[in-house]
PDB file of C-alpha atoms and ligand atoms in Angstrom:
ATOM      1  CA  MET Z 774     -99.929-177.523 -66.655  1.00  0.00           C
ATOM      2  CA  ILE Z 775     -98.973-179.084 -69.935  1.00  0.00           C
ATOM      3  CA  GLU Z 776     -95.380-180.075 -70.455  1.00  0.00           C
ATOM      4  CA  LEU Z 777     -93.674-181.701 -73.403  1.00  0.00           C
ATOM      5  CA  ILE Z 778     -90.030-182.498 -72.751  1.00  0.00           C
ATOM      6  CA  ASP Z 779     -87.659-183.482 -75.626  1.00  0.00           C
ATOM      7  CA  VAL Z 780     -90.624-185.100 -77.427  1.00  0.00           C
ATOM      8  CA  ASN Z 781     -90.068-186.958 -80.657  1.00  0.00           C
ATOM      9  CA  LYS Z 782     -92.762-188.746 -82.602  1.00  0.00           C
ATOM     10  CA  ALA Z 783     -92.124-190.950 -85.646  1.00  0.00           C
ATOM     11  CA  TYR Z 784     -94.948-192.776 -87.285  1.00  0.00           C
ATOM     12  CA  GLY Z 785     -94.447-196.326 -88.581  1.00  0.00           C
ATOM     13  CA  THR Z 786     -91.924-195.992 -91.339  1.00  0.00           C
ATOM     14  CA  GLY Z 787     -89.921-193.287 -89.659  1.00  0.00           C
ATOM     15  CA  ASN Z 788     -91.949-190.295 -90.803  1.00  0.00           C
ATOM     16  CA  ARG Z 789     -90.868-187.808 -88.079  1.00  0.00           C
ATOM     17  CA  ALA Z 790     -93.947-185.860 -87.192  1.00  0.00           C
ATOM     18  CA  LEU Z 791     -92.453-184.139 -84.075  1.00  0.00           C
ATOM     19  CA  ARG Z 792     -88.754-183.350 -83.425  1.00  0.00           C
ATOM     20  CA  ASP Z 793     -87.316-182.350 -80.075  1.00  0.00           C
ATOM     21  CA  ILE Z 794     -90.449-180.538 -78.864  1.00  0.00           C
ATOM     22  CA  ASN Z 795     -90.133-178.648 -75.609  1.00  0.00           C
ATOM     23  CA  ILE Z 796     -93.252-176.738 -74.632  1.00  0.00           C
ATOM     24  CA  THR Z 797     -94.655-175.645 -71.251  1.00  0.00           C
ATOM     25  CA  ILE Z 798     -98.187-174.334 -71.039  1.00  0.00           C
ATOM     26  CA  LYS Z 799     -99.206-173.007 -67.606  1.00  0.00           C
ATOM     27  CA  ASP Z 800    -102.649-173.334 -66.040  1.00  0.00           C
ATOM     28  CA  GLY Z 801    -104.970-170.667 -67.400  1.00  0.00           C
ATOM     29  CA  GLU Z 802    -102.932-169.884 -70.532  1.00  0.00           C
ATOM     30  CA  PHE Z 803    -104.395-169.299 -73.951  1.00  0.00           C
ATOM     31  CA  VAL Z 804    -102.064-170.584 -76.671  1.00  0.00           C
ATOM     32  CA  PHE Z 805    -102.257-170.695 -80.417  1.00  0.00           C
ATOM     33  CA  ILE Z 806    -100.351-173.373 -82.336  1.00  0.00           C
ATOM     34  CA  MET Z 807     -99.772-172.375 -85.880  1.00  0.00           C
ATOM     35  CA  GLY Z 808     -98.031-173.990 -88.821  1.00  0.00           C
ATOM     36  CA  ARG Z 809     -98.488-175.337 -92.314  1.00  0.00           C
ATOM     37  CA  SER Z 810    -100.399-178.556 -93.030  1.00  0.00           C
ATOM     38  CA  GLY Z 811     -98.200-181.523 -92.004  1.00  0.00           C
ATOM     39  CA  SER Z 812     -96.140-179.577 -89.476  1.00  0.00           C
ATOM     40  CA  GLY Z 813     -97.195-181.824 -86.598  1.00  0.00           C
ATOM     41  CA  LYS Z 814     -99.918-179.815 -84.855  1.00  0.00           C
ATOM     42  CA  THR Z 815    -102.518-182.572 -84.755  1.00  0.00           C
ATOM     43  CA  THR Z 816     -99.945-185.115 -83.637  1.00  0.00           C
ATOM     44  CA  LEU Z 817     -99.036-182.790 -80.737  1.00  0.00           C
ATOM     45  CA  LEU Z 818    -102.670-182.667 -79.622  1.00  0.00           C
ATOM     46  CA  ARG Z 819    -103.024-186.437 -80.009  1.00  0.00           C
ATOM     47  CA  LEU Z 820    -100.134-186.986 -77.668  1.00  0.00           C
ATOM     48  CA  LEU Z 821    -101.892-184.852 -75.084  1.00  0.00           C
ATOM     49  CA  ILE Z 822    -104.996-187.003 -75.107  1.00  0.00           C
ATOM     50  CA  LYS Z 823    -102.902-190.207 -75.243  1.00  0.00           C
ATOM     51  CA  GLU Z 824    -104.181-191.181 -78.648  1.00  0.00           C
ATOM     52  CA  GLU Z 825    -100.593-191.580 -79.667  1.00  0.00           C
ATOM     53  CA  GLU Z 826     -97.389-192.227 -77.747  1.00  0.00           C
ATOM     54  CA  PRO Z 827     -94.248-190.304 -78.210  1.00  0.00           C
ATOM     55  CA  THR Z 828     -91.307-192.192 -79.665  1.00  0.00           C
ATOM     56  CA  SER Z 829     -89.138-190.515 -77.045  1.00  0.00           C
ATOM     57  CA  GLY Z 830     -89.433-187.831 -74.487  1.00  0.00           C
ATOM     58  CA  GLU Z 831     -92.030-187.136 -71.769  1.00  0.00           C
ATOM     59  CA  VAL Z 832     -95.551-185.639 -71.790  1.00  0.00           C
ATOM     60  CA  PHE Z 833     -97.127-184.351 -68.585  1.00  0.00           C
ATOM     61  CA  VAL Z 834    -100.654-183.004 -68.291  1.00  0.00           C
ATOM     62  CA  ASN Z 835    -101.839-181.687 -64.937  1.00  0.00           C
ATOM     63  CA  ASP Z 836     -98.899-183.438 -63.233  1.00  0.00           C
ATOM     64  CA  ILE Z 837     -99.794-186.772 -64.731  1.00  0.00           C
ATOM     65  CA  ARG Z 838     -96.991-188.461 -66.635  1.00  0.00           C
ATOM     66  CA  LEU Z 839     -98.969-189.879 -69.559  1.00  0.00           C
ATOM     67  CA  GLN Z 840     -96.574-192.758 -70.397  1.00  0.00           C
ATOM     68  CA  SER Z 841     -97.143-194.115 -66.894  1.00  0.00           C
ATOM     69  CA  MET Z 842    -100.907-194.094 -67.223  1.00  0.00           C
ATOM     70  CA  SER Z 843    -102.488-197.534 -67.545  1.00  0.00           C
ATOM     71  CA  ARG Z 844    -104.890-198.188 -70.366  1.00  0.00           C
ATOM     72  CA  ARG Z 845    -107.882-198.526 -68.072  1.00  0.00           C
ATOM     73  CA  HIS Z 846    -107.346-194.984 -66.766  1.00  0.00           C
ATOM     74  CA  ILE Z 847    -107.366-193.368 -70.214  1.00  0.00           C
ATOM     75  CA  PRO Z 848    -111.161-192.863 -70.510  1.00  0.00           C
ATOM     76  CA  ARG Z 849    -111.324-191.134 -67.177  1.00  0.00           C
ATOM     77  CA  TYR Z 850    -108.310-189.045 -68.005  1.00  0.00           C
ATOM     78  CA  ARG Z 851    -109.792-187.922 -71.329  1.00  0.00           C
ATOM     79  CA  ARG Z 852    -112.890-186.695 -69.567  1.00  0.00           C
ATOM     80  CA  THR Z 853    -110.637-184.154 -67.847  1.00  0.00           C
ATOM     81  CA  ILE Z 854    -109.884-182.637 -71.270  1.00  0.00           C
ATOM     82  CA  GLY Z 855    -112.276-180.943 -73.663  1.00  0.00           C
ATOM     83  CA  ILE Z 856    -111.706-181.409 -77.359  1.00  0.00           C
ATOM     84  CA  VAL Z 857    -113.114-179.545 -80.363  1.00  0.00           C
ATOM     85  CA  PHE Z 858    -112.514-180.383 -84.035  1.00  0.00           C
ATOM     86  CA  GLN Z 859    -112.753-178.688 -87.343  1.00  0.00           C
ATOM     87  CA  ASP Z 860    -115.682-180.808 -88.508  1.00  0.00           C
ATOM     88  CA  PHE Z 861    -117.735-180.441 -85.270  1.00  0.00           C
ATOM     89  CA  ARG Z 862    -118.362-184.159 -84.991  1.00  0.00           C
ATOM     90  CA  LEU Z 863    -121.938-183.774 -83.608  1.00  0.00           C
ATOM     91  CA  LEU Z 864    -124.372-186.702 -83.442  1.00  0.00           C
ATOM     92  CA  LYS Z 865    -126.600-186.068 -86.452  1.00  0.00           C
ATOM     93  CA  ASP Z 866    -129.548-187.971 -85.086  1.00  0.00           C
ATOM     94  CA  ARG Z 867    -129.667-186.113 -81.748  1.00  0.00           C
ATOM     95  CA  ASN Z 868    -130.749-182.600 -81.001  1.00  0.00           C
ATOM     96  CA  VAL Z 869    -128.587-179.843 -79.510  1.00  0.00           C
ATOM     97  CA  PHE Z 870    -129.564-180.721 -75.905  1.00  0.00           C
ATOM     98  CA  GLU Z 871    -128.735-184.432 -76.377  1.00  0.00           C
ATOM     99  CA  ASN Z 872    -125.452-183.705 -78.076  1.00  0.00           C
ATOM    100  CA  VAL Z 873    -124.323-181.532 -75.179  1.00  0.00           C
ATOM    101  CA  ALA Z 874    -125.724-184.031 -72.617  1.00  0.00           C
ATOM    102  CA  PHE Z 875    -124.062-187.053 -74.220  1.00  0.00           C
ATOM    103  CA  ALA Z 876    -120.875-187.154 -72.192  1.00  0.00           C
ATOM    104  CA  GLN Z 877    -122.875-186.999 -68.968  1.00  0.00           C
ATOM    105  CA  ARG Z 878    -125.424-189.556 -70.028  1.00  0.00           C
ATOM    106  CA  ILE Z 879    -122.785-192.179 -70.798  1.00  0.00           C
ATOM    107  CA  THR Z 880    -121.152-191.732 -67.457  1.00  0.00           C
ATOM    108  CA  GLY Z 881    -124.444-192.050 -65.572  1.00  0.00           C
ATOM    109  CA  VAL Z 882    -124.752-188.472 -64.323  1.00  0.00           C
ATOM    110  CA  PRO Z 883    -128.161-188.039 -62.672  1.00  0.00           C
ATOM    111  CA  LEU Z 884    -130.897-186.515 -64.928  1.00  0.00           C
ATOM    112  CA  ARG Z 885    -131.400-183.783 -62.385  1.00  0.00           C
ATOM    113  CA  THR Z 886    -127.788-182.659 -62.822  1.00  0.00           C
ATOM    114  CA  ILE Z 887    -127.974-182.907 -66.685  1.00  0.00           C
ATOM    115  CA  ARG Z 888    -131.079-180.720 -66.698  1.00  0.00           C
ATOM    116  CA  GLU Z 889    -129.025-178.067 -64.984  1.00  0.00           C
ATOM    117  CA  SER Z 890    -125.710-178.443 -66.619  1.00  0.00           C
ATOM    118  CA  VAL Z 891    -126.809-178.587 -70.280  1.00  0.00           C
ATOM    119  CA  PRO Z 892    -128.818-175.264 -70.210  1.00  0.00           C
ATOM    120  CA  GLU Z 893    -125.924-173.685 -68.364  1.00  0.00           C
ATOM    121  CA  MET Z 894    -123.471-174.734 -71.106  1.00  0.00           C
ATOM    122  CA  LEU Z 895    -125.831-173.631 -73.910  1.00  0.00           C
ATOM    123  CA  LYS Z 896    -126.154-170.256 -72.261  1.00  0.00           C
ATOM    124  CA  LEU Z 897    -122.386-169.959 -72.057  1.00  0.00           C
ATOM    125  CA  VAL Z 898    -122.033-170.519 -75.833  1.00  0.00           C
ATOM    126  CA  GLY Z 899    -125.049-168.282 -76.658  1.00  0.00           C
ATOM    127  CA  LEU Z 900    -127.353-171.043 -77.947  1.00  0.00           C
ATOM    128  CA  SER Z 901    -130.074-171.294 -75.212  1.00  0.00           C
ATOM    129  CA  ALA Z 902    -132.873-170.837 -77.714  1.00  0.00           C
ATOM    130  CA  LYS Z 903    -131.765-173.707 -79.981  1.00  0.00           C
ATOM    131  CA  TYR Z 904    -131.717-176.598 -77.507  1.00  0.00           C
ATOM    132  CA  LYS Z 905    -134.281-178.602 -79.555  1.00  0.00           C
ATOM    133  CA  ALA Z 906    -132.717-178.009 -82.946  1.00  0.00           C
ATOM    134  CA  MET Z 907    -131.123-180.764 -84.952  1.00  0.00           C
ATOM    135  CA  PRO Z 908    -127.470-180.177 -86.000  1.00  0.00           C
ATOM    136  CA  GLN Z 909    -128.228-180.039 -89.699  1.00  0.00           C
ATOM    137  CA  HIS Z 910    -130.533-177.068 -89.106  1.00  0.00           C
ATOM    138  CA  LEU Z 911    -127.724-175.018 -87.549  1.00  0.00           C
ATOM    139  CA  SER Z 912    -125.125-172.819 -89.210  1.00  0.00           C
ATOM    140  CA  GLY Z 913    -121.484-173.945 -89.039  1.00  0.00           C
ATOM    141  CA  GLY Z 914    -120.797-171.377 -86.304  1.00  0.00           C
ATOM    142  CA  GLU Z 915    -123.740-172.657 -84.251  1.00  0.00           C
ATOM    143  CA  GLN Z 916    -122.626-176.229 -84.683  1.00  0.00           C
ATOM    144  CA  GLN Z 917    -119.219-175.354 -83.393  1.00  0.00           C
ATOM    145  CA  ARG Z 918    -120.787-173.716 -80.381  1.00  0.00           C
ATOM    146  CA  VAL Z 919    -122.653-176.901 -79.612  1.00  0.00           C
ATOM    147  CA  ALA Z 920    -119.368-178.819 -79.934  1.00  0.00           C
ATOM    148  CA  ILE Z 921    -117.759-176.384 -77.487  1.00  0.00           C
ATOM    149  CA  ALA Z 922    -120.623-176.723 -74.998  1.00  0.00           C
ATOM    150  CA  ARG Z 923    -120.261-180.481 -75.306  1.00  0.00           C
ATOM    151  CA  ALA Z 924    -116.539-180.283 -74.666  1.00  0.00           C
ATOM    152  CA  LEU Z 925    -117.044-178.197 -71.574  1.00  0.00           C
ATOM    153  CA  ILE Z 926    -119.839-180.117 -69.938  1.00  0.00           C
ATOM    154  CA  ASN Z 927    -117.523-182.073 -67.657  1.00  0.00           C
ATOM    155  CA  ARG Z 928    -115.778-178.885 -66.649  1.00  0.00           C
ATOM    156  CA  PRO Z 929    -112.335-179.743 -68.074  1.00  0.00           C
ATOM    157  CA  GLU Z 930    -109.258-177.928 -66.900  1.00  0.00           C
ATOM    158  CA  VAL Z 931    -107.891-177.950 -70.468  1.00  0.00           C
ATOM    159  CA  LEU Z 932    -109.708-177.335 -73.767  1.00  0.00           C
ATOM    160  CA  LEU Z 933    -107.948-178.412 -77.013  1.00  0.00           C
ATOM    161  CA  ALA Z 934    -109.209-177.188 -80.334  1.00  0.00           C
ATOM    162  CA  ASP Z 935    -107.876-178.526 -83.668  1.00  0.00           C
ATOM    163  CA  GLU Z 936    -108.619-175.957 -86.389  1.00  0.00           C
ATOM    164  CA  PRO Z 937    -112.022-175.128 -84.816  1.00  0.00           C
ATOM    165  CA  THR Z 938    -112.669-172.363 -87.311  1.00  0.00           C
ATOM    166  CA  GLY Z 939    -111.394-174.141 -90.429  1.00  0.00           C
ATOM    167  CA  ASN Z 940    -114.880-174.609 -91.825  1.00  0.00           C
ATOM    168  CA  LEU Z 941    -116.210-171.190 -90.877  1.00  0.00           C
ATOM    169  CA  ASP Z 942    -116.280-167.796 -92.637  1.00  0.00           C
ATOM    170  CA  HIS Z 943    -114.147-165.070 -91.120  1.00  0.00           C
ATOM    171  CA  GLN Z 944    -116.899-163.438 -89.020  1.00  0.00           C
ATOM    172  CA  ASN Z 945    -118.029-166.727 -87.501  1.00  0.00           C
ATOM    173  CA  ALA Z 946    -114.426-167.741 -87.014  1.00  0.00           C
ATOM    174  CA  LEU Z 947    -113.653-164.571 -85.107  1.00  0.00           C
ATOM    175  CA  GLU Z 948    -116.753-165.061 -82.908  1.00  0.00           C
ATOM    176  CA  ILE Z 949    -115.705-168.648 -82.124  1.00  0.00           C
ATOM    177  CA  MET Z 950    -112.174-167.424 -81.239  1.00  0.00           C
ATOM    178  CA  LYS Z 951    -113.658-164.751 -78.946  1.00  0.00           C
ATOM    179  CA  LEU Z 952    -115.825-167.422 -77.268  1.00  0.00           C
ATOM    180  CA  LEU Z 953    -112.737-169.515 -76.639  1.00  0.00           C
ATOM    181  CA  ALA Z 954    -111.016-166.458 -75.201  1.00  0.00           C
ATOM    182  CA  ASP Z 955    -113.977-165.927 -72.897  1.00  0.00           C
ATOM    183  CA  ILE Z 956    -113.862-169.565 -71.762  1.00  0.00           C
ATOM    184  CA  ASN Z 957    -110.120-169.047 -71.087  1.00  0.00           C
ATOM    185  CA  GLN Z 958    -110.965-165.954 -69.073  1.00  0.00           C
ATOM    186  CA  MET Z 959    -113.198-168.045 -66.883  1.00  0.00           C
ATOM    187  CA  GLY Z 960    -110.154-170.198 -66.017  1.00  0.00           C
ATOM    188  CA  THR Z 961    -109.854-173.007 -68.551  1.00  0.00           C
ATOM    189  CA  THR Z 962    -106.462-173.544 -70.196  1.00  0.00           C
ATOM    190  CA  VAL Z 963    -107.070-173.305 -73.998  1.00  0.00           C
ATOM    191  CA  VAL Z 964    -104.893-174.545 -76.799  1.00  0.00           C
ATOM    192  CA  VAL Z 965    -106.044-173.687 -80.292  1.00  0.00           C
ATOM    193  CA  VAL Z 966    -104.502-175.012 -83.487  1.00  0.00           C
ATOM    194  CA  THR Z 967    -105.134-172.744 -86.440  1.00  0.00           C
ATOM    195  CA  HIS Z 968    -103.992-171.949 -89.952  1.00  0.00           C
ATOM    196  CA  SER Z 969    -105.256-168.368 -89.838  1.00  0.00           C
ATOM    197  CA  GLN Z 970    -102.569-165.795 -89.503  1.00  0.00           C
ATOM    198  CA  GLU Z 971    -105.285-163.176 -89.740  1.00  0.00           C
ATOM    199  CA  LEU Z 972    -107.297-164.521 -86.752  1.00  0.00           C
ATOM    200  CA  VAL Z 973    -104.104-164.882 -84.629  1.00  0.00           C
ATOM    201  CA  GLU Z 974    -103.158-161.307 -85.444  1.00  0.00           C
ATOM    202  CA  GLN Z 975    -106.587-160.093 -84.456  1.00  0.00           C
ATOM    203  CA  MET Z 976    -106.642-162.038 -81.224  1.00  0.00           C
ATOM    204  CA  GLY Z 977    -103.013-161.773 -80.143  1.00  0.00           C
ATOM    205  CA  GLY Z 978    -101.412-163.713 -77.310  1.00  0.00           C
ATOM    206  CA  ARG Z 979     -98.977-166.557 -77.143  1.00  0.00           C
ATOM    207  CA  VAL Z 980     -98.274-168.109 -80.572  1.00  0.00           C
ATOM    208  CA  ILE Z 981     -96.217-171.279 -81.021  1.00  0.00           C
ATOM    209  CA  THR Z 982     -95.298-171.783 -84.676  1.00  0.00           C
ATOM    210  CA  MET Z 983     -94.327-175.202 -85.958  1.00  0.00           C
ATOM    211  CA  ASP Z 984     -92.565-176.220 -89.189  1.00  0.00           C
ATOM    212  CA  ARG Z 985     -91.776-179.777 -90.218  1.00  0.00           C
ATOM    213  CA  GLY Z 986     -92.204-181.143 -86.684  1.00  0.00           C
ATOM    214  CA  LYS Z 987     -90.188-178.444 -84.946  1.00  0.00           C
ATOM    215  CA  VAL Z 988     -91.143-175.435 -82.941  1.00  0.00           C
ATOM    216  CA  ILE Z 989     -89.642-172.534 -84.859  1.00  0.00           C
ATOM    217  CA  SER Z 990     -90.987-169.761 -82.681  1.00  0.00           C
ATOM    218  CA  ASP Z 991     -92.849-169.232 -79.440  1.00  0.00           C
ATOM    219  CA  GLU Z 992     -93.693-165.603 -78.731  1.00  0.00           C
ATOM    220  CA  ILE Z 993     -96.325-163.215 -77.473  1.00  0.00           C
ATOM    221  CA  GLN Z 994     -98.007-161.161 -80.217  1.00  0.00           C
ATOM    222  CA  GLN Z 995     -99.887-157.984 -79.524  1.00  0.00           C
ATOM    223  CA  PRO Z 996    -103.505-158.042 -80.765  1.00  0.00           C
ATOM    224  CA  GLY Z 997    -104.895-156.018 -83.565  1.00  0.00           C
ATOM    225  CA  LEU Z 998    -101.609-154.955 -85.169  1.00  0.00           C
ATOM    226  CA  HIS Z 999    -102.858-155.680 -88.683  1.00  0.00           C
ATOM    227  CA  LYS Z1000    -106.495-154.902 -88.404  1.00  0.00           C
ATOM    228  CA  LYS Z1001    -108.396-154.806 -91.639  1.00  0.00           C
TER     229      LYS Z1001
HETATM  230  P1  ADP Y1146    -100.770-181.052 -89.036  1.00  0.00           P
HETATM  231  O1  ADP Y1146    -101.815-181.270 -88.042  1.00  0.00           O
HETATM  232  O2  ADP Y1146     -99.885-179.897 -88.642  1.00  0.00           O
HETATM  233  O3  ADP Y1146    -101.259-180.902 -90.439  1.00  0.00           O
HETATM  234  P2  ADP Y1146    -100.030-183.785 -88.499  1.00  0.00           P
HETATM  235  O4  ADP Y1146     -99.670-183.909 -87.065  1.00  0.00           O
HETATM  236  O5  ADP Y1146    -101.385-184.290 -88.913  1.00  0.00           O
HETATM  237  O6  ADP Y1146     -99.804-182.324 -89.004  1.00  0.00           O
HETATM  238  O7  ADP Y1146     -99.000-184.606 -89.368  1.00  0.00           O
HETATM  239  C1  ADP Y1146     -97.596-184.456 -89.208  1.00  0.00           C
HETATM  240  C2  ADP Y1146     -96.866-185.488 -90.114  1.00  0.00           C
HETATM  241  O8  ADP Y1146     -97.108-186.783 -89.654  1.00  0.00           O
HETATM  242  C3  ADP Y1146     -97.280-185.383 -91.538  1.00  0.00           C
HETATM  243  O9  ADP Y1146     -96.187-185.706 -92.339  1.00  0.00           O
HETATM  244  C4  ADP Y1146     -98.262-186.537 -91.654  1.00  0.00           C
HETATM  245  O10 ADP Y1146     -98.318-187.074 -92.950  1.00  0.00           O
HETATM  246  C5  ADP Y1146     -97.744-187.559 -90.635  1.00  0.00           C
HETATM  247  N1  ADP Y1146     -98.803-188.372 -90.011  1.00  0.00           N
HETATM  248  C6  ADP Y1146     -99.895-187.916 -89.283  1.00  0.00           C
HETATM  249  N2  ADP Y1146    -100.597-188.892 -88.836  1.00  0.00           N
HETATM  250  C7  ADP Y1146    -100.019-190.030 -89.272  1.00  0.00           C
HETATM  251  C8  ADP Y1146    -100.383-191.407 -89.124  1.00  0.00           C
HETATM  252  N3  ADP Y1146    -101.385-191.814 -88.370  1.00  0.00           N
HETATM  253  N4  ADP Y1146     -99.509-192.348 -89.738  1.00  0.00           N
HETATM  254  C9  ADP Y1146     -98.434-191.888 -90.414  1.00  0.00           C
HETATM  255  N5  ADP Y1146     -98.094-190.629 -90.619  1.00  0.00           N
HETATM  256  C10 ADP Y1146     -98.850-189.703 -90.036  1.00  0.00           C
HETATM  257 MG1   MG Y1147    -103.909-181.188 -88.308  1.00  0.00          MG
END
């Protein structure tokens, strides 16, 4: 479960990025976070991975009170959360297999395990055939699939995605959203930040809308109401 209680976040000079945020996301939920640029979406995700601290209020993830977590426990904590970004952030000099394997390599997971887990993840995202490809030879949609496979390799309970389809055309964006929904169906809690009203309308589900640091609505939308 993810819980933000009366959270405020002001950066340096008093720029208030988040104001009185109260959000509860239960295990296994799929949640969209929408809002204009600058409304605080990325800041909210950064609080959840303890990249930033709230100015006031409390953040809990999986019953852990993040403010109480000591610095040395942060890396281990972050491995329990998968993260995907708009710009994919793949290692350009490593092939698909190595990009997905990376998180397990650096934590000393046995090769035997990696040889099983990486193909499993690539199959999940529909990229089994491309395990030897270099990132620059993949389409944007394929690169994001690699990034999703990489984010899931440690079997996180929570997957956070910050505008994961921002660099993709509509068809690829929709496919990535459907993949995230499938991953959610398999039991992972998924939080997706997006700009795209159109995608959200097609997918449906819980939509939290932010404006100038505040949550201005939190509601369930039916899918496909405005199909084109
Ligand atoms: P969004 O992801 O919705 O576009 P952000 O969370 O990135 O919004 O930003 C919310 C507000 O906080 C904006 O006004 C932005 O300029 C400000 N902000 C974000 N990051 C920083 C930072 N590191 N230092 C100072 N201000 C920041
Ligand atoms: Mg952002």
